[in-house]
PDB file of C-alpha atoms in Angstrom:
ATOM      1  CA  MET A  29     -22.150  12.001 -16.979  1.00 44.00           C
ATOM      2  CA  SER A  30     -25.674  12.897 -15.876  1.00 47.00           C
ATOM      3  CA  ALA A  31     -26.490  13.999 -12.361  1.00 51.00           C
ATOM      4  CA  ASN A  32     -28.345  10.715 -11.697  1.00 57.00           C
ATOM      5  CA  GLU A  33     -25.602   8.431 -12.982  1.00 53.00           C
ATOM      6  CA  PRO A  34     -23.603   6.816 -10.160  1.00 50.00           C
ATOM      7  CA  THR A  35     -19.974   7.800  -9.800  1.00 49.00           C
ATOM      8  CA  ARG A  36     -17.628   5.110 -11.078  1.00 49.00           C
ATOM      9  CA  TYR A  37     -14.362   4.419  -9.313  1.00 54.00           C
ATOM     10  CA  THR A  38     -11.636   3.747 -11.838  1.00 65.00           C
ATOM     11  CA  PHE A  39      -8.633   1.685 -10.838  1.00 72.00           C
ATOM     12  CA  PRO A  40      -5.170   2.699 -12.030  1.00 79.00           C
ATOM     13  CA  ARG A  41      -4.127   1.300 -15.395  1.00 86.00           C
ATOM     14  CA  TRP A  42      -1.090  -0.910 -15.386  1.00 86.00           C
ATOM     15  CA  ARG A  43       2.169   0.470 -16.709  1.00 90.00           C
ATOM     16  CA  PRO A  44       5.758  -0.123 -15.644  1.00 91.00           C
ATOM     17  CA  GLY A  45       6.310   1.563 -12.295  1.00 94.00           C
ATOM     18  CA  VAL A  46       2.672   1.989 -11.260  1.00 96.00           C
ATOM     19  CA  ILE A  47       2.769  -0.760  -8.593  1.00 96.00           C
ATOM     20  CA  ARG A  48       5.844   0.836  -7.080  1.00 96.00           C
ATOM     21  CA  GLU A  49       4.014   4.166  -6.932  1.00 96.00           C
ATOM     22  CA  ILE A  50       1.043   2.508  -5.207  1.00 96.00           C
ATOM     23  CA  VAL A  51       3.273   1.056  -2.473  1.00 97.00           C
ATOM     24  CA  MET A  52       5.158   4.284  -1.876  1.00 97.00           C
ATOM     25  CA  THR A  53       1.904   6.275  -1.716  1.00 96.00           C
ATOM     26  CA  ALA A  54       0.600   3.870   0.947  1.00 97.00           C
ATOM     27  CA  ALA A  55       3.884   4.270   2.839  1.00 97.00           C
ATOM     28  CA  ASP A  56       3.486   8.061   2.832  1.00 97.00           C
ATOM     29  CA  GLN A  57      -0.118   7.756   4.053  1.00 97.00           C
ATOM     30  CA  LEU A  58       0.935   5.427   6.886  1.00 96.00           C
ATOM     31  CA  ALA A  59       3.620   7.881   7.955  1.00 96.00           C
ATOM     32  CA  GLU A  60       1.170  10.790   7.893  1.00 97.00           C
ATOM     33  CA  ALA A  61      -1.297   8.799  10.005  1.00 97.00           C
ATOM     34  CA  GLU A  62       1.497   7.914  12.483  1.00 96.00           C
ATOM     35  CA  ILE A  63       0.622   4.202  12.297  1.00 96.00           C
ATOM     36  CA  PRO A  64       3.364   1.867  13.584  1.00 96.00           C
ATOM     37  CA  ALA A  65       5.187   0.780  10.453  1.00 94.00           C
ATOM     38  CA  PRO A  66       8.651  -0.167   9.170  1.00 95.00           C
ATOM     39  CA  PRO A  67      11.101   2.535   8.014  1.00 95.00           C
ATOM     40  CA  SER A  68      11.051   3.949   4.498  1.00 93.00           C
ATOM     41  CA  ASP A  69      13.817   1.712   3.162  1.00 96.00           C
ATOM     42  CA  PHE A  70      11.611  -1.330   3.811  1.00 97.00           C
ATOM     43  CA  TYR A  71       8.963   0.134   1.509  1.00 97.00           C
ATOM     44  CA  GLU A  72      11.536   0.821  -1.187  1.00 97.00           C
ATOM     45  CA  THR A  73      12.434  -2.874  -1.210  1.00 97.00           C
ATOM     46  CA  LEU A  74       8.779  -3.915  -0.965  1.00 98.00           C
ATOM     47  CA  ALA A  75       7.814  -1.621  -3.840  1.00 98.00           C
ATOM     48  CA  ASN A  76      10.454  -3.092  -6.123  1.00 97.00           C
ATOM     49  CA  HIS A  77       9.343  -6.611  -5.185  1.00 97.00           C
ATOM     50  CA  ALA A  78       5.679  -5.781  -5.802  1.00 97.00           C
ATOM     51  CA  GLU A  79       6.558  -4.456  -9.242  1.00 97.00           C
ATOM     52  CA  GLU A  80       8.414  -7.688 -10.023  1.00 97.00           C
ATOM     53  CA  VAL A  81       5.499  -9.853  -8.838  1.00 97.00           C
ATOM     54  CA  VAL A  82       3.078  -8.156 -11.212  1.00 96.00           C
ATOM     55  CA  GLU A  83       5.522  -8.130 -14.123  1.00 96.00           C
ATOM     56  CA  ASP A  84       6.189 -11.842 -13.595  1.00 96.00           C
ATOM     57  CA  ALA A  85       2.451 -12.582 -13.538  1.00 95.00           C
ATOM     58  CA  ILE A  86       1.893 -10.654 -16.764  1.00 94.00           C
ATOM     59  CA  SER A  87       4.836 -12.394 -18.446  1.00 95.00           C
ATOM     60  CA  ALA A  88       3.573 -15.795 -17.296  1.00 94.00           C
ATOM     61  CA  ALA A  89       0.104 -15.008 -18.664  1.00 94.00           C
ATOM     62  CA  ILE A  90       1.571 -14.124 -22.056  1.00 94.00           C
ATOM     63  CA  GLU A  91       3.584 -17.351 -22.175  1.00 93.00           C
ATOM     64  CA  ALA A  92       0.881 -19.649 -20.755  1.00 90.00           C
ATOM     65  CA  SER A  93      -1.281 -21.990 -22.794  1.00 87.00           C
ATOM     66  CA  GLY A  94      -4.857 -22.569 -21.710  1.00 85.00           C
ATOM     67  CA  ASP A  95      -7.453 -19.969 -20.820  1.00 88.00           C
ATOM     68  CA  ALA A  96      -7.710 -20.994 -17.151  1.00 89.00           C
ATOM     69  CA  ILE A  97      -3.980 -20.554 -16.544  1.00 90.00           C
ATOM     70  CA  VAL A  98      -3.906 -17.229 -18.394  1.00 92.00           C
ATOM     71  CA  LEU A  99      -6.868 -15.948 -16.386  1.00 92.00           C
ATOM     72  CA  SER A 100      -5.228 -17.047 -13.133  1.00 92.00           C
ATOM     73  CA  TYR A 101      -2.076 -15.023 -13.808  1.00 93.00           C
ATOM     74  CA  VAL A 102      -4.041 -12.037 -15.074  1.00 93.00           C
ATOM     75  CA  GLY A 103      -6.243 -12.248 -11.980  1.00 93.00           C
ATOM     76  CA  THR A 104      -3.190 -12.080  -9.708  1.00 94.00           C
ATOM     77  CA  ALA A 105      -1.840  -9.015 -11.503  1.00 94.00           C
ATOM     78  CA  ARG A 106      -5.209  -7.302 -11.545  1.00 94.00           C
ATOM     79  CA  ARG A 107      -5.883  -8.029  -7.862  1.00 94.00           C
ATOM     80  CA  ILE A 108      -2.588  -6.447  -6.820  1.00 96.00           C
ATOM     81  CA  LEU A 109      -3.135  -3.448  -9.083  1.00 95.00           C
ATOM     82  CA  GLU A 110      -6.661  -2.815  -7.823  1.00 95.00           C
ATOM     83  CA  THR A 111      -6.385  -3.620  -4.118  1.00 95.00           C
ATOM     84  CA  LEU A 112      -2.786  -3.419  -2.901  1.00 96.00           C
ATOM     85  CA  GLY A 113      -2.798   0.249  -1.929  1.00 95.00           C
ATOM     86  CA  ASP A 114      -5.897   0.058   0.284  1.00 96.00           C
ATOM     87  CA  GLU A 115      -5.046  -3.401   1.655  1.00 97.00           C
ATOM     88  CA  LEU A 116      -1.521  -2.345   2.573  1.00 97.00           C
ATOM     89  CA  PHE A 117      -2.755   0.648   4.548  1.00 97.00           C
ATOM     90  CA  ILE A 118      -5.606  -1.160   6.334  1.00 97.00           C
ATOM     91  CA  ALA A 119      -3.644  -4.355   7.049  1.00 97.00           C
ATOM     92  CA  ILE A 120      -0.687  -2.489   8.547  1.00 97.00           C
ATOM     93  CA  GLU A 121      -3.084  -0.370  10.578  1.00 97.00           C
ATOM     94  CA  LEU A 122      -4.690  -3.578  11.926  1.00 97.00           C
ATOM     95  CA  ALA A 123      -1.273  -5.096  12.650  1.00 97.00           C
ATOM     96  CA  ASN A 124      -0.440  -2.078  14.832  1.00 96.00           C
ATOM     97  CA  ASP A 125       3.131  -3.290  15.122  1.00 97.00           C
ATOM     98  CA  ALA A 126       6.099  -2.395  12.937  1.00 97.00           C
ATOM     99  CA  THR A 127       7.526  -5.931  12.917  1.00 97.00           C
ATOM    100  CA  LEU A 128       4.239  -7.673  12.154  1.00 97.00           C
ATOM    101  CA  ALA A 129       3.665  -5.052   9.437  1.00 98.00           C
ATOM    102  CA  ARG A 130       6.672  -6.416   7.529  1.00 98.00           C
ATOM    103  CA  LEU A 131       5.203  -9.899   7.489  1.00 98.00           C
ATOM    104  CA  VAL A 132       1.732  -8.646   6.573  1.00 98.00           C
ATOM    105  CA  ALA A 133       3.096  -6.629   3.650  1.00 98.00           C
ATOM    106  CA  TYR A 134       4.844  -9.621   2.080  1.00 98.00           C
ATOM    107  CA  LEU A 135       1.870 -11.895   2.725  1.00 98.00           C
ATOM    108  CA  LEU A 136      -0.300  -9.548   0.661  1.00 98.00           C
ATOM    109  CA  LEU A 137       2.007 -10.157  -2.293  1.00 97.00           C
ATOM    110  CA  ASP A 138       3.337 -13.675  -1.911  1.00 97.00           C
ATOM    111  CA  CYS A 139       1.068 -15.821   0.248  1.00 98.00           C
ATOM    112  CA  ASN A 140      -0.356 -18.975  -1.323  1.00 97.00           C
ATOM    113  CA  ASP A 141      -1.373 -22.494  -0.307  1.00 97.00           C
ATOM    114  CA  GLY A 142       0.357 -24.235  -3.183  1.00 95.00           C
ATOM    115  CA  TYR A 143      -2.782 -24.099  -5.329  1.00 95.00           C
ATOM    116  CA  ASN A 144      -4.364 -20.657  -4.833  1.00 94.00           C
ATOM    117  CA  ASP A 145      -3.354 -17.166  -3.773  1.00 95.00           C
ATOM    118  CA  ALA A 146      -4.148 -16.823  -0.058  1.00 97.00           C
ATOM    119  CA  LEU A 147      -6.214 -13.658   0.257  1.00 96.00           C
ATOM    120  CA  CYS A 148      -6.326 -11.272   3.186  1.00 97.00           C
ATOM    121  CA  ASP A 149      -9.795 -10.967   4.758  1.00 96.00           C
ATOM    122  CA  LEU A 150      -9.836  -7.535   6.368  1.00 95.00           C
ATOM    123  CA  TYR A 151     -13.429  -8.019   7.567  1.00 92.00           C
ATOM    124  CA  TRP A 152     -13.153 -11.459   9.170  1.00 92.00           C
ATOM    125  CA  GLY A 153     -16.512 -13.128   9.783  1.00 84.00           C
ATOM    126  CA  MET A 154     -18.478 -10.849   7.461  1.00 88.00           C
ATOM    127  CA  HIS A 155     -17.971 -12.988   4.358  1.00 85.00           C
ATOM    128  CA  GLY A 156     -18.353 -16.686   3.693  1.00 90.00           C
ATOM    129  CA  ASP A 157     -15.482 -19.075   3.197  1.00 94.00           C
ATOM    130  CA  PRO A 158     -14.226 -19.871  -0.299  1.00 94.00           C
ATOM    131  CA  GLU A 159     -15.327 -23.158  -1.844  1.00 96.00           C
ATOM    132  CA  TRP A 160     -11.651 -23.935  -2.401  1.00 97.00           C
ATOM    133  CA  GLY A 161      -8.928 -21.600  -1.222  1.00 97.00           C
ATOM    134  CA  THR A 162      -7.274 -19.897   1.727  1.00 98.00           C
ATOM    135  CA  LYS A 163      -7.976 -16.657   3.546  1.00 98.00           C
ATOM    136  CA  TRP A 164      -6.134 -15.009   6.415  1.00 98.00           C
ATOM    137  CA  GLY A 165      -6.848 -12.396   9.040  1.00 97.00           C
ATOM    138  CA  ILE A 166      -4.999 -10.195  11.520  1.00 98.00           C
ATOM    139  CA  HIS A 167      -5.529 -10.393  15.317  1.00 96.00           C
ATOM    140  CA  GLU A 168      -8.612 -12.611  14.974  1.00 95.00           C
ATOM    141  CA  ASP A 169      -9.715 -15.097  17.636  1.00 93.00           C
ATOM    142  CA  ILE A 170      -9.630 -18.847  16.939  1.00 91.00           C
ATOM    143  CA  ARG A 171     -10.812 -21.256  19.633  1.00 87.00           C
ATOM    144  CA  ASP A 172      -8.898 -20.147  22.749  1.00 85.00           C
ATOM    145  CA  LEU A 173      -6.164 -18.350  20.803  1.00 87.00           C
ATOM    146  CA  SER A 174      -5.685 -14.736  19.747  1.00 90.00           C
ATOM    147  CA  PRO A 175      -2.713 -15.090  17.384  1.00 94.00           C
ATOM    148  CA  ALA A 176      -1.096 -12.323  15.384  1.00 96.00           C
ATOM    149  CA  LEU A 177      -2.289 -13.993  12.166  1.00 98.00           C
ATOM    150  CA  ILE A 178      -4.794 -16.743  11.441  1.00 97.00           C
ATOM    151  CA  PHE A 179      -5.046 -18.694   8.181  1.00 98.00           C
ATOM    152  CA  LYS A 180      -8.070 -20.753   7.135  1.00 98.00           C
ATOM    153  CA  VAL A 181      -7.667 -23.313   4.350  1.00 98.00           C
ATOM    154  CA  CYS A 182     -11.086 -24.278   2.958  1.00 98.00           C
ATOM    155  CA  MET A 183     -12.503 -26.941   0.680  1.00 97.00           C
ATOM    156  CA  LYS A 184     -16.191 -27.773   0.284  1.00 96.00           C
ATOM    157  CA  GLY A 185     -17.020 -26.993   3.899  1.00 95.00           C
ATOM    158  CA  ASP A 186     -13.951 -28.659   5.421  1.00 97.00           C
ATOM    159  CA  VAL A 187     -11.239 -26.431   6.905  1.00 97.00           C
ATOM    160  CA  ARG A 188      -7.742 -26.453   8.344  1.00 97.00           C
ATOM    161  CA  PHE A 189      -6.317 -23.638  10.474  1.00 97.00           C
ATOM    162  CA  LEU A 190      -2.817 -22.258  10.886  1.00 97.00           C
ATOM    163  CA  ALA A 191      -1.817 -19.537  13.347  1.00 97.00           C
ATOM    164  CA  VAL A 192       1.339 -17.390  13.214  1.00 97.00           C
ATOM    165  CA  GLU A 193       3.027 -15.506  16.037  1.00 95.00           C
ATOM    166  CA  CYS A 194       5.913 -13.017  15.899  1.00 91.00           C
ATOM    167  CA  HIS A 195       7.271 -12.931  19.425  1.00 85.00           C
ATOM    168  CA  ALA A 196       9.194 -16.193  19.801  1.00 75.00           C
ATOM    169  CA  PRO A 197      12.821 -15.941  20.948  1.00 75.00           C
ATOM    170  CA  THR A 198      15.595 -16.506  18.461  1.00 74.00           C
ATOM    171  CA  ARG A 199      16.110 -20.260  18.133  1.00 73.00           C
ATOM    172  CA  ARG A 200      18.857 -22.551  16.913  1.00 78.00           C
ATOM    173  CA  LEU A 201      16.980 -24.052  13.982  1.00 82.00           C
ATOM    174  CA  PRO A 202      18.030 -26.945  11.735  1.00 86.00           C
ATOM    175  CA  GLU A 203      19.429 -26.111   8.305  1.00 87.00           C
ATOM    176  CA  ASP A 204      16.982 -28.462   6.581  1.00 88.00           C
ATOM    177  CA  PRO A 205      13.868 -26.423   5.624  1.00 88.00           C
ATOM    178  CA  SER A 206      11.425 -29.147   6.690  1.00 88.00           C
ATOM    179  CA  GLY A 207      13.213 -29.671   9.996  1.00 88.00           C
ATOM    180  CA  ARG A 208      13.345 -25.921  10.576  1.00 88.00           C
ATOM    181  CA  LEU A 209       9.607 -25.612  10.017  1.00 91.00           C
ATOM    182  CA  ARG A 210       8.853 -28.476  12.411  1.00 90.00           C
ATOM    183  CA  ALA A 211      11.168 -26.992  15.027  1.00 87.00           C
ATOM    184  CA  ARG A 212       9.321 -23.674  15.089  1.00 89.00           C
ATOM    185  CA  THR A 213       5.829 -25.239  15.193  1.00 91.00           C
ATOM    186  CA  LEU A 214       3.664 -25.675  18.286  1.00 88.00           C
ATOM    187  CA  VAL A 215       0.203 -27.245  18.339  1.00 90.00           C
ATOM    188  CA  VAL A 216      -2.316 -25.650  20.693  1.00 88.00           C
ATOM    189  CA  SER A 217      -5.988 -26.693  20.859  1.00 86.00           C
ATOM    190  CA  GLY A 218      -5.508 -28.578  17.633  1.00 89.00           C
ATOM    191  CA  VAL A 219      -4.281 -25.467  15.786  1.00 95.00           C
ATOM    192  CA  PRO A 220      -0.651 -25.498  14.597  1.00 95.00           C
ATOM    193  CA  VAL A 221       1.167 -22.283  15.495  1.00 95.00           C
ATOM    194  CA  LEU A 222       4.262 -21.139  13.617  1.00 95.00           C
ATOM    195  CA  ALA A 223       6.414 -18.887  15.790  1.00 94.00           C
ATOM    196  CA  PHE A 224       8.864 -16.405  14.271  1.00 95.00           C
ATOM    197  CA  SER A 225      11.096 -14.125  16.301  1.00 94.00           C
ATOM    198  CA  PRO A 226      11.064 -10.391  15.563  1.00 94.00           C
ATOM    199  CA  SER A 227      14.676 -10.641  14.385  1.00 93.00           C
ATOM    200  CA  GLU A 228      13.735 -13.320  11.826  1.00 94.00           C
ATOM    201  CA  VAL A 229      10.897 -11.232  10.410  1.00 96.00           C
ATOM    202  CA  GLU A 230      12.995  -8.076  10.285  1.00 95.00           C
ATOM    203  CA  ALA A 231      15.876  -9.900   8.616  1.00 95.00           C
ATOM    204  CA  ASP A 232      13.821 -11.557   5.864  1.00 96.00           C
ATOM    205  CA  ALA A 233      10.024 -11.339   5.913  1.00 97.00           C
ATOM    206  CA  ALA A 234       9.851 -12.941   2.466  1.00 97.00           C
ATOM    207  CA  GLU A 235      11.611 -16.074   3.755  1.00 96.00           C
ATOM    208  CA  CYS A 236       9.131 -16.269   6.643  1.00 97.00           C
ATOM    209  CA  VAL A 237       6.280 -16.139   4.127  1.00 98.00           C
ATOM    210  CA  LEU A 238       7.819 -19.079   2.246  1.00 97.00           C
ATOM    211  CA  GLU A 239       7.727 -21.140   5.438  1.00 96.00           C
ATOM    212  CA  ILE A 240       4.098 -20.171   5.994  1.00 98.00           C
ATOM    213  CA  ASN A 241       3.305 -21.144   2.399  1.00 98.00           C
ATOM    214  CA  ASN A 242       4.907 -24.561   2.875  1.00 97.00           C
ATOM    215  CA  ALA A 243       2.731 -25.192   5.926  1.00 97.00           C
ATOM    216  CA  LEU A 244      -0.407 -24.040   4.092  1.00 98.00           C
ATOM    217  CA  ALA A 245       0.410 -26.322   1.165  1.00 97.00           C
ATOM    218  CA  THR A 246       0.487 -29.312   3.528  1.00 97.00           C
ATOM    219  CA  LEU A 247      -2.909 -28.374   4.962  1.00 98.00           C
ATOM    220  CA  ALA A 248      -4.355 -27.827   1.485  1.00 98.00           C
ATOM    221  CA  GLN A 249      -3.128 -31.232   0.355  1.00 97.00           C
ATOM    222  CA  GLU A 250      -4.720 -32.786   3.446  1.00 97.00           C
ATOM    223  CA  LEU A 251      -8.071 -31.404   2.317  1.00 98.00           C
ATOM    224  CA  LEU A 252      -7.529 -32.669  -1.219  1.00 97.00           C
ATOM    225  CA  ALA A 253      -6.744 -36.106   0.193  1.00 97.00           C
ATOM    226  CA  LEU A 254      -9.847 -35.941   2.386  1.00 96.00           C
ATOM    227  CA  HIS A 255     -11.922 -35.494  -0.758  1.00 96.00           C
ATOM    228  CA  GLY A 256     -10.074 -38.215  -2.647  1.00 95.00           C
ATOM    229  CA  MET A 257      -8.392 -35.823  -5.083  1.00 95.00           C
ATOM    230  CA  LYS A 258      -4.738 -36.171  -4.017  1.00 94.00           C
ATOM    231  CA  PRO A 259      -2.634 -38.583  -1.965  1.00 95.00           C
ATOM    232  CA  PRO A 260      -1.931 -37.497   1.629  1.00 94.00           C
ATOM    233  CA  PRO A 261       1.066 -35.181   2.141  1.00 93.00           C
ATOM    234  CA  ARG A 262       4.378 -37.027   2.287  1.00 90.00           C
ATOM    235  CA  HIS A 263       5.889 -34.507   4.691  1.00 88.00           C
ATOM    236  CA  ASP A 264       4.288 -32.779   7.656  1.00 92.00           C
ATOM    237  CA  PHE A 265       5.588 -29.554   9.183  1.00 93.00           C
ATOM    238  CA  ARG A 266       4.005 -30.418  12.562  1.00 93.00           C
ATOM    239  CA  PRO A 267       6.105 -32.218  15.152  1.00 88.00           C
ATOM    240  CA  SER A 268       5.136 -35.827  15.851  1.00 79.00           C
ATOM    241  CA  ALA A 269       3.582 -36.719  19.201  1.00 64.00           C
ATOM    242  CA  ASP A 270       6.811 -38.286  20.461  1.00 57.00           C
ATOM    243  CA  THR A 271       9.054 -35.339  19.528  1.00 53.00           C
TER     244      THR A 271
END
């Protein structure tokens, strides 16, 4: 390479075990920086899950028919391979809370709106909204709220917001998933707020992400209906006005 040629950053090549190494390296860096974060056994579980997510995406790409579907799965695997290490460190640093860090870590891997991967925007306000998709940020202001997490579902200039908090008390929630999601939802200034207790997040952050995904899917379908592309959602996670 000549002296005038710009330095190229090369991302790690995929191989079995490399995603796990990326997660554990980020965990070591967080510990060295003394950033509030979960204990090491959390990262062991997260690392194994991250490895499975990428392996599943690669397997699905191999089995899929149609270039668009193949590219979607490959894009998911490549995004995690190329960005997870840096995103995990920065996002947990922004969370600045060991419990919220658990939720953030699983959102980086598993968050979606039923149609697209929901991507973390670590530099909220510096980039435009997607034409069709969902982004989320940490400790960003929305109207008169400053929630732990804010999600923005976008389609052709129209948006829906969802906020998430992690300090609600433990509740007696219905067994039915839809009823449980409605029971933990508040609506403030027109923004639905899902409230998880610290004990819920610490017990099963992945399950909390599934509930967030279900809410995002409803909001995404609302936007599709607004543009005449889908029927309105049959179920709504938000409590009715007379509840």
